[in-house]
Every structure is written in C-alpha cells, then in structure tokens.
PDB file of C-alpha atoms and ligand atoms in Angstrom:
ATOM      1  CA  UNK A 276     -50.200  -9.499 -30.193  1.00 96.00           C
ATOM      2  CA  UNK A 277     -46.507 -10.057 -29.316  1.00 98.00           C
ATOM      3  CA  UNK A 278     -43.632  -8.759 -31.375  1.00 98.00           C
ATOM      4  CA  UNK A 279     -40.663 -11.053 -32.612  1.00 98.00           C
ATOM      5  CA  UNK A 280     -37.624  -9.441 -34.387  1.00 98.00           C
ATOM      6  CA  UNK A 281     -35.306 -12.337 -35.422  1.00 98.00           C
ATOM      7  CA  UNK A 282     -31.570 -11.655 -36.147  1.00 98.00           C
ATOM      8  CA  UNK A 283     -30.299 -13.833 -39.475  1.00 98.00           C
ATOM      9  CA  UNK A 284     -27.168 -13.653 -41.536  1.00 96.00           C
ATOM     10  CA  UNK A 285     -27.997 -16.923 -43.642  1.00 95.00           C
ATOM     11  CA  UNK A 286     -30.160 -19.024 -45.234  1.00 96.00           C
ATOM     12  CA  UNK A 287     -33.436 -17.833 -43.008  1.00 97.00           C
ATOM     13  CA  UNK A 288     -34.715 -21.245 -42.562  1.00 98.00           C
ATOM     14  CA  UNK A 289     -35.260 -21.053 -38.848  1.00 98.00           C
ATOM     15  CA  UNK A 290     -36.012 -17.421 -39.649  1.00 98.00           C
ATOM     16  CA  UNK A 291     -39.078 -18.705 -42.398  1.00 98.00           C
ATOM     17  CA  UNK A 292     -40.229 -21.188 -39.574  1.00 98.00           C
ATOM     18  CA  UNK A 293     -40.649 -19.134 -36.843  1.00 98.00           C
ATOM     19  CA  UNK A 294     -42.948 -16.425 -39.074  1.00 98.00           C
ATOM     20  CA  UNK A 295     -44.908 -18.999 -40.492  1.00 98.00           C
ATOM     21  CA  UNK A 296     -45.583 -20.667 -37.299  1.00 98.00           C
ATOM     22  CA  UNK A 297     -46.760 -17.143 -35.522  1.00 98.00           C
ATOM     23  CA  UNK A 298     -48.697 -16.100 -38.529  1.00 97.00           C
ATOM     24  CA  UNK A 299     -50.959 -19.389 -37.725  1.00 97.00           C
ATOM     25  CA  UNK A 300     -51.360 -17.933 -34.193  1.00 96.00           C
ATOM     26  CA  UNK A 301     -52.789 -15.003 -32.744  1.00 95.00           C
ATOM     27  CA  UNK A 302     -49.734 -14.444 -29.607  1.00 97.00           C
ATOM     28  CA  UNK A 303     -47.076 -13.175 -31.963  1.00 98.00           C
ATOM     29  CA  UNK A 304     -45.971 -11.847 -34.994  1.00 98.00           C
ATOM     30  CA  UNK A 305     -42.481 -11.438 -36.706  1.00 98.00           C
ATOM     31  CA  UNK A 306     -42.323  -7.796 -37.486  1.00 98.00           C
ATOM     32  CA  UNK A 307     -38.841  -6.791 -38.388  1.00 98.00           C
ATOM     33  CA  UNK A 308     -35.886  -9.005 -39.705  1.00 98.00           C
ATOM     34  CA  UNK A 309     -32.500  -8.099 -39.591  1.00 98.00           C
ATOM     35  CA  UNK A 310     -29.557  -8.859 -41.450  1.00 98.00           C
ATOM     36  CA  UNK A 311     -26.171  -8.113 -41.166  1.00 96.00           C
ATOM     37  CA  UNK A 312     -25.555  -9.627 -45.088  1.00 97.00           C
ATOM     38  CA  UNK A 313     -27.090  -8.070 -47.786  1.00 97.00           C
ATOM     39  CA  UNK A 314     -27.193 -11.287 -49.897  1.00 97.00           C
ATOM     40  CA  UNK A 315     -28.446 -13.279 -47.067  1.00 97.00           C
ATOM     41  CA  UNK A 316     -31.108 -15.604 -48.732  1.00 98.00           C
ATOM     42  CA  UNK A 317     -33.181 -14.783 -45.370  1.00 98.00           C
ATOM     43  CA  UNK A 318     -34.033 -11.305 -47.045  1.00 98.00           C
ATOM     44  CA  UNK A 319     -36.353 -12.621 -50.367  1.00 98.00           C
ATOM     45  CA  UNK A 320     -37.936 -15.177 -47.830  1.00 98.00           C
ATOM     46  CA  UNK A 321     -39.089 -12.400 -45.602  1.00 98.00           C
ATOM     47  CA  UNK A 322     -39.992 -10.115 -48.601  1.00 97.00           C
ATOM     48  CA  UNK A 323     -42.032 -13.345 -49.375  1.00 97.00           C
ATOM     49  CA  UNK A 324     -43.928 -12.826 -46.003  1.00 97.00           C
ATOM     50  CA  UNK A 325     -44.050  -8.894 -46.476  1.00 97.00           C
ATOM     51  CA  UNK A 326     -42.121  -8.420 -43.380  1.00 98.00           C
ATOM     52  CA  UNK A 327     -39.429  -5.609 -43.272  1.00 98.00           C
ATOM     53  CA  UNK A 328     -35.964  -5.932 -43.256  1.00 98.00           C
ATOM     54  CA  UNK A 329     -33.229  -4.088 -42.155  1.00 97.00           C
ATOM     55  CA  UNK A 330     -30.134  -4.228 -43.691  1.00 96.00           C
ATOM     56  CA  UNK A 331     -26.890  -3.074 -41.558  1.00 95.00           C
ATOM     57  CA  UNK A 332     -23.108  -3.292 -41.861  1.00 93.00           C
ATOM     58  CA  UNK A 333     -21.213  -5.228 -39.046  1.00 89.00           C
ATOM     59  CA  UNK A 334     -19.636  -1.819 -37.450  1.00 87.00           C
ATOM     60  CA  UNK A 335     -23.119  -0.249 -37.278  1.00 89.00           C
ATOM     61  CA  UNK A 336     -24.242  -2.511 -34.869  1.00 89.00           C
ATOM     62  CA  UNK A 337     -22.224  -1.508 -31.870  1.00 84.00           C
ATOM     63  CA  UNK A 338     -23.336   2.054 -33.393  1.00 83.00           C
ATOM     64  CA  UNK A 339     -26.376   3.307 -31.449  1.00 82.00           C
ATOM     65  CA  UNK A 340     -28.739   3.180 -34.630  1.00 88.00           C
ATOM     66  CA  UNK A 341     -29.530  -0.485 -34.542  1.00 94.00           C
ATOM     67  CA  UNK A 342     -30.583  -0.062 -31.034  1.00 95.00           C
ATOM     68  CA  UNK A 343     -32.430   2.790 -31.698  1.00 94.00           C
ATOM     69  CA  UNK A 344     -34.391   0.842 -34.537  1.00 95.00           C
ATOM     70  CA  UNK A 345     -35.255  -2.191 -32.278  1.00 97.00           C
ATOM     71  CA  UNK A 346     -36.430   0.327 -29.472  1.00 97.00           C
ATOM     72  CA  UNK A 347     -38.853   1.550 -31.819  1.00 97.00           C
ATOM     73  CA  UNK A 348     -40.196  -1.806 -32.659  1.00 97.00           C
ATOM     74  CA  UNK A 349     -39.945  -2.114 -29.190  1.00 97.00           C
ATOM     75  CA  UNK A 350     -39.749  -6.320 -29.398  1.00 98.00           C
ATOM     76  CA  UNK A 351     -41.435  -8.491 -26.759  1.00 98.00           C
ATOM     77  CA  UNK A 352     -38.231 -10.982 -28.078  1.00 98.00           C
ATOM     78  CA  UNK A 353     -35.316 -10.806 -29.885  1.00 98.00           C
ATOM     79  CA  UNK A 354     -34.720 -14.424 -31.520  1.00 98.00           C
ATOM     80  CA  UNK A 355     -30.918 -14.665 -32.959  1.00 98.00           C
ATOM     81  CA  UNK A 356     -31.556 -17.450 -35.956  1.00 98.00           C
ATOM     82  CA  UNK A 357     -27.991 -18.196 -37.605  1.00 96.00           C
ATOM     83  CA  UNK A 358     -27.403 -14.913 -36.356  1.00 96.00           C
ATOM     84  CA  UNK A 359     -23.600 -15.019 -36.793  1.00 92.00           C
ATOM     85  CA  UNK A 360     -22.204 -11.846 -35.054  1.00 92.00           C
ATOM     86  CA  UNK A 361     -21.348 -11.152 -32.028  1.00 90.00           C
ATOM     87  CA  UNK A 362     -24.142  -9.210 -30.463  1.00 94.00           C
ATOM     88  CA  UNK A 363     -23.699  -6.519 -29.067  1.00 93.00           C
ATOM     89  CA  UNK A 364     -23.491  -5.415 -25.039  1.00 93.00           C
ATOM     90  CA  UNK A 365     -25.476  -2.298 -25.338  1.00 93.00           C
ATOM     91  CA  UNK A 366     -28.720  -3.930 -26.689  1.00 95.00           C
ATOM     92  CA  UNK A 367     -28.621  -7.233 -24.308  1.00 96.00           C
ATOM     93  CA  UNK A 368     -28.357  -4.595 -21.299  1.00 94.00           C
ATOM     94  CA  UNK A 369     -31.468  -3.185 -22.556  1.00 95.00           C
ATOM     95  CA  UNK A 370     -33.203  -6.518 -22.913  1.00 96.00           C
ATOM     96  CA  UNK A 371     -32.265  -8.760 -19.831  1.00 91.00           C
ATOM     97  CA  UNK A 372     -34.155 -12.281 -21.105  1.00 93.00           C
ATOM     98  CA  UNK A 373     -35.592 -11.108 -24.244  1.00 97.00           C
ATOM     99  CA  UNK A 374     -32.752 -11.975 -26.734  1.00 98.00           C
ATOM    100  CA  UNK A 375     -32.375 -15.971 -27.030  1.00 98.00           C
ATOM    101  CA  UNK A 376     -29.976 -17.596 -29.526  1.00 97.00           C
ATOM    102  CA  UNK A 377     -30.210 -21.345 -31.193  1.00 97.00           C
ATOM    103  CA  UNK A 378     -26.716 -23.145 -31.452  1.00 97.00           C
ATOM    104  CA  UNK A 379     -26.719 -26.377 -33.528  1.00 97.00           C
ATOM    105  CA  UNK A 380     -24.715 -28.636 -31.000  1.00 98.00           C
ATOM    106  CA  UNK A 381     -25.319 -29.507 -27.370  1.00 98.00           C
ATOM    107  CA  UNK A 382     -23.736 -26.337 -25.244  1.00 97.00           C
ATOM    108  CA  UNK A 383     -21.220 -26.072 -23.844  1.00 96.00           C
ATOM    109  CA  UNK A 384     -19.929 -28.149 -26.253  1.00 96.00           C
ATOM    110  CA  UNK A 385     -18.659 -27.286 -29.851  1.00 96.00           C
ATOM    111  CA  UNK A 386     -19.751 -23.874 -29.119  1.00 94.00           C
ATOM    112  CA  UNK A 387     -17.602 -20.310 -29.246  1.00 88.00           C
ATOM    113  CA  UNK A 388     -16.192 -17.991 -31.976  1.00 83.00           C
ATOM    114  CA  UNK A 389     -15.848 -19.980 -34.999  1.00 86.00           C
ATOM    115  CA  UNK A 390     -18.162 -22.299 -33.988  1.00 91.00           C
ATOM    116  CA  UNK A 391     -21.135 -21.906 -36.067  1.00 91.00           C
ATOM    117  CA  UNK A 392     -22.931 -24.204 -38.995  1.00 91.00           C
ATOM    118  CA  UNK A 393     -20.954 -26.686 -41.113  1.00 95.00           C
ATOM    119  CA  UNK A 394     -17.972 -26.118 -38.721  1.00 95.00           C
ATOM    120  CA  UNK A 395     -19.317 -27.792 -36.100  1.00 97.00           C
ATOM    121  CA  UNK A 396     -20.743 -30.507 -37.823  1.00 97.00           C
ATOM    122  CA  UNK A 397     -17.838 -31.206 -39.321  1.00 97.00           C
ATOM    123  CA  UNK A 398     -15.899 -31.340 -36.190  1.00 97.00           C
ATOM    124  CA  UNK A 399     -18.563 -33.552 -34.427  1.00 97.00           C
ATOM    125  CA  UNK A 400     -18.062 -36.291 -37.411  1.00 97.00           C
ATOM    126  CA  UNK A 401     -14.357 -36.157 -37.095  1.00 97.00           C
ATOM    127  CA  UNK A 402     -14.304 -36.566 -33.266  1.00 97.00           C
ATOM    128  CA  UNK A 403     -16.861 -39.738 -33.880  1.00 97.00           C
ATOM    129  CA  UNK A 404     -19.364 -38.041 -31.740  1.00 98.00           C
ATOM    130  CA  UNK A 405     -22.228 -40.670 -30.701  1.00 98.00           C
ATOM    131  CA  UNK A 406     -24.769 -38.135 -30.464  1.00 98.00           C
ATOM    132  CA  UNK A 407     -25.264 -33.889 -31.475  1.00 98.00           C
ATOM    133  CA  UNK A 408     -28.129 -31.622 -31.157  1.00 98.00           C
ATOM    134  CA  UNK A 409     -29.566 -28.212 -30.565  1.00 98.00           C
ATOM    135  CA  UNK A 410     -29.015 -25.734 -27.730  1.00 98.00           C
ATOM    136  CA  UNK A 411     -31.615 -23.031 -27.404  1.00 98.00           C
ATOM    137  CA  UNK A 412     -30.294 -20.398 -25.056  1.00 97.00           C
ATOM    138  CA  UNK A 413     -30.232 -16.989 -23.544  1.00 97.00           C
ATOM    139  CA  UNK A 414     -27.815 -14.700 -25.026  1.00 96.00           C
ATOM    140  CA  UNK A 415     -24.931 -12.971 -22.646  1.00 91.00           C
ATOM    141  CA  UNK A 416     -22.319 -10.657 -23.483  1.00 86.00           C
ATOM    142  CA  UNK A 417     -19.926 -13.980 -24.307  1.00 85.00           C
ATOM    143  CA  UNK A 418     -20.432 -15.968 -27.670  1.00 80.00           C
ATOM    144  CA  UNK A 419     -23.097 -19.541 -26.646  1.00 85.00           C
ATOM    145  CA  UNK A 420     -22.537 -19.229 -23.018  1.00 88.00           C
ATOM    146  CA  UNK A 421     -26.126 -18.059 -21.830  1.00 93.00           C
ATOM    147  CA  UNK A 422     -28.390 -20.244 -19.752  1.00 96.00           C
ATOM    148  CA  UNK A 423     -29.688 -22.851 -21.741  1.00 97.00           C
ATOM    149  CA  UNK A 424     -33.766 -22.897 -22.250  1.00 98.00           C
ATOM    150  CA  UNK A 425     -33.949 -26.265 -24.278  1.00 98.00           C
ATOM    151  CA  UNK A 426     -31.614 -29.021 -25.623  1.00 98.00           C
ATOM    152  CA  UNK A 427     -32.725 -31.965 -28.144  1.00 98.00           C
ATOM    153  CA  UNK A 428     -30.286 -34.907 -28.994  1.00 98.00           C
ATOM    154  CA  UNK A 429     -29.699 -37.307 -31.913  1.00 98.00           C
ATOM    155  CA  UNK A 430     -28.212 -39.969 -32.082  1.00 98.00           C
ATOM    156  CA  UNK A 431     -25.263 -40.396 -34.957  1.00 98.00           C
ATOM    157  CA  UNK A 432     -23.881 -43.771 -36.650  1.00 97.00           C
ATOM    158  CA  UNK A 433     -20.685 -44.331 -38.100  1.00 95.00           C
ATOM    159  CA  UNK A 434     -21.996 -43.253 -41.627  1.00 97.00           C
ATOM    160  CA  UNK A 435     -22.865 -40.217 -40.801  1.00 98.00           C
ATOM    161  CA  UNK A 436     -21.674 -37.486 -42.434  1.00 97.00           C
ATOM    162  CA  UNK A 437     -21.297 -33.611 -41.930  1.00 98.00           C
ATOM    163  CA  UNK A 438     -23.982 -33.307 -44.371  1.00 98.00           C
ATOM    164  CA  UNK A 439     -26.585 -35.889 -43.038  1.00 98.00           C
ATOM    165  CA  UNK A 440     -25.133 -34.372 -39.384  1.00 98.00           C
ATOM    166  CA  UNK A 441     -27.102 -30.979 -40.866  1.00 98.00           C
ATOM    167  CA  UNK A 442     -29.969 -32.709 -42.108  1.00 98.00           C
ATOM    168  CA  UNK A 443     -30.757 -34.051 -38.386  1.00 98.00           C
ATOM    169  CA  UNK A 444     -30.104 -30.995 -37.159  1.00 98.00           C
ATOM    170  CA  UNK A 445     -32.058 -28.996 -39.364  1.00 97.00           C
ATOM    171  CA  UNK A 446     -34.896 -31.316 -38.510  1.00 98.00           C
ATOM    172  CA  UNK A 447     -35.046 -30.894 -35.041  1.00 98.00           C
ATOM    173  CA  UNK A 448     -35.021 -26.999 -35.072  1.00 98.00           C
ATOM    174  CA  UNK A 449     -37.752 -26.811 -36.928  1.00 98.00           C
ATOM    175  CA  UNK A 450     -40.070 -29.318 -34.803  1.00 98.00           C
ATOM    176  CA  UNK A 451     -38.642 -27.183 -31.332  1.00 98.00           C
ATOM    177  CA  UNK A 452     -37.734 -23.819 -32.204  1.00 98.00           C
ATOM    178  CA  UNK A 453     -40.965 -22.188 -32.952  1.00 98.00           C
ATOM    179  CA  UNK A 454     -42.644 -24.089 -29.695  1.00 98.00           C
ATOM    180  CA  UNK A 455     -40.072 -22.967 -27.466  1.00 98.00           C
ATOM    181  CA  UNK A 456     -40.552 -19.195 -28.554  1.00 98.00           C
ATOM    182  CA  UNK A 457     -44.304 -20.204 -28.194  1.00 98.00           C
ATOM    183  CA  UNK A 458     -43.473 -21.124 -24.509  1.00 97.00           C
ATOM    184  CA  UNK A 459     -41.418 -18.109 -23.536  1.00 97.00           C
ATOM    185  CA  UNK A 460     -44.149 -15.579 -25.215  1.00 97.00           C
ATOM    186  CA  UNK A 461     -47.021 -17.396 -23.100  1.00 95.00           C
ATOM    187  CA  UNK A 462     -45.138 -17.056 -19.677  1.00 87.00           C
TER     188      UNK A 462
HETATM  189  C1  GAR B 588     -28.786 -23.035 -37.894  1.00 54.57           C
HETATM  190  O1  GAR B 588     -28.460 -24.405 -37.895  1.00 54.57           O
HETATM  191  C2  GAR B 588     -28.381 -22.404 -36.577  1.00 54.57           C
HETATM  192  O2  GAR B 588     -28.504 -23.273 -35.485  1.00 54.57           O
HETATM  193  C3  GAR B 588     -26.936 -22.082 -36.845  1.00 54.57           C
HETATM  194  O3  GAR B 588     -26.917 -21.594 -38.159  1.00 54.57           O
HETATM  195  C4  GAR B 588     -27.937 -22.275 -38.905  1.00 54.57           C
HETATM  196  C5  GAR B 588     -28.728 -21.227 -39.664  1.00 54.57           C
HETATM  197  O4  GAR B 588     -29.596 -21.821 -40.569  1.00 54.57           O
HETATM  198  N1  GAR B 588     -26.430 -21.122 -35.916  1.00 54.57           N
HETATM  199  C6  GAR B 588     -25.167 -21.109 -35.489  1.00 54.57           C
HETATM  200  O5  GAR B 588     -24.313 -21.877 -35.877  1.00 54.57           O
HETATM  201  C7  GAR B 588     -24.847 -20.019 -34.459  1.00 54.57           C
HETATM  202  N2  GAR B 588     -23.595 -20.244 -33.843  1.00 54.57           N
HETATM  203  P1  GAR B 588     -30.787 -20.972 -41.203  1.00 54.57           P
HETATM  204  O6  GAR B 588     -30.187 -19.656 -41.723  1.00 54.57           O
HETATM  205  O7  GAR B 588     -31.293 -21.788 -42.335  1.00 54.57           O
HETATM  206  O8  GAR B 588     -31.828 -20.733 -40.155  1.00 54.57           O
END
C-alpha cells in the first residue's frame, strides 16, 4: 500500500476527496495531513477519517522538523491541496517528482504569489475570460511553474460569476484529482 501525505491550509475539500477515493482502493492510503492553519476546516474532516494531522507554524517549515516528520512517513507522494505556502527547497530536493500541486486556472496563466482561490476567479470574470480550469502540476522551487501533469477546461458565459467560476472549478477537481494521483501511484 502506497502512502499519500497531502499539504492543506483550507477548506480540505480536495484534501476529503482524495482520502475517500484511496480508502475505496487498495494502492494508497492518506496517512498524514498537514496544515500550516490551525483553524483550517481540513483538520475536523481528517479527524473524521482518523487520519493524523500535523499542525505547524509557517517559519517551521523551512525548519528541518517538518522534513524530518515527512521522512519518517516516508511518502510515496506528497499532494499540495490548497496548500497555500510556499514550499519549501529543502523537502522538493529530497523528493524529485513526488510533490505535485493543483492550481485552479489553466498554468501559466493566472498563476504566481497571490494567485490562489477566489483571487483568481475573480480576476478571470473581470478579464471576460471565455474559458478557466485546473492545472495539476509538479512542484519546483518557484510558486505554479512545475511541469504540468493534467489540465481540464470549462467553458464560461457572460453570467458567470466568481462564485459560479468556483463552483465549475470545484467540480472538475473532484472528477480528476483523485484519478490523476491514481495514475502517478500505478506508474
Ligand atoms: C482549490 O480550488 C485549489 O485548487 C486551490 O485552493 C482550493 C482549495 O480548496 N489552490 C490554489 O489556489 C493554490 N494556488 P479545498 O481546501 O476545498 O481543497
């Protein structure tokens, strides 16, 4: 059995996906979450699924600690799920293509610091973008600009909103984001 740790600062829907998905397999589990917010909502949702969470503040992740903690989970794949740090150099040198990322917008597009969630979406509605979608991608030392695994599109109208923008978004990570791990664990 494979071993996911996914990263979350958020809500921990992509983060509740992902470990219900595995737990109807037998190639992978999620064994640790970790959260860099202490009132992340991503925290009673894994309680939910009895799986552990660490809780960490933003400087001790460049500290050696958090490394230290994933080493001895020792991860087949770190998945960064509204992870909304930067992560940090010393653990992607220690796992070259093990740490992907999803980005709600179509990379390298709408993507960089600041860039994350209802930010984008908003900006996407205001430029009168014709389409959006979801980026699934490795993660390098600089913020969204790994090689990309996967992208899905939607289309947008003229009614759309930032809030309906989410709703399509949300929608299509949870019908690819679980099946792309899937693919990368089989390989
Ligand atoms: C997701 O839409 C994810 O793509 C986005 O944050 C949301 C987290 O939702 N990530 C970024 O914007 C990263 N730049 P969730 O906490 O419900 O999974």
């Amino acid at each position: 059995m494979k071993k996911i740790i996914v990263f979350a600062s958020g809500s921990g829907s992509n983060a509740e996906n992902i470990i219900t998905h595995f737990k109807k397999t037998e190639i992978a589990r999620v064994v640790s979450v970790f959260t860099n917010n202490a009132n992340a909502k991503v925290i009673e949702r894994a309680k939910n699924h009895q799986i552990p969470v660490e809780i960490f503040a933003k400087n001790e992740l460049l500290e050696q600690n958090i490394l230290q903690k994933i080493q001895e989970i020792d991860p087949d794949l770190i998945v960064l799920a509204g992870f909304l740090l930067k992560f940090p150099e010393n653990i992607i040198e220690k796992y070259p293509h093990k740490i992907i990322n999803i980005h709600p917008a179509l990379l390298p597009n709408y993507g960089g610091k600041g860039m994350y969630g209802m930010h984008i979406h908003r900006a996407i509605v205001n430029n009168k973008e014709k389409e959006t979608g979801i980026s699934i991608h490795y993660v390098n030392e600089h913020y969204d600009e790994g090689a990309i695994i996967f992208q899905a599109n939607v289309a947008l109208t003229d009614t759309d909103t930032p809030e309906t923008v989410a709703e399509k978004i949300h929608e299509l990570e949870q019908k690819h984001f679980p099946e792309i791990i899937q693919t990368l664990l089989e390989q």
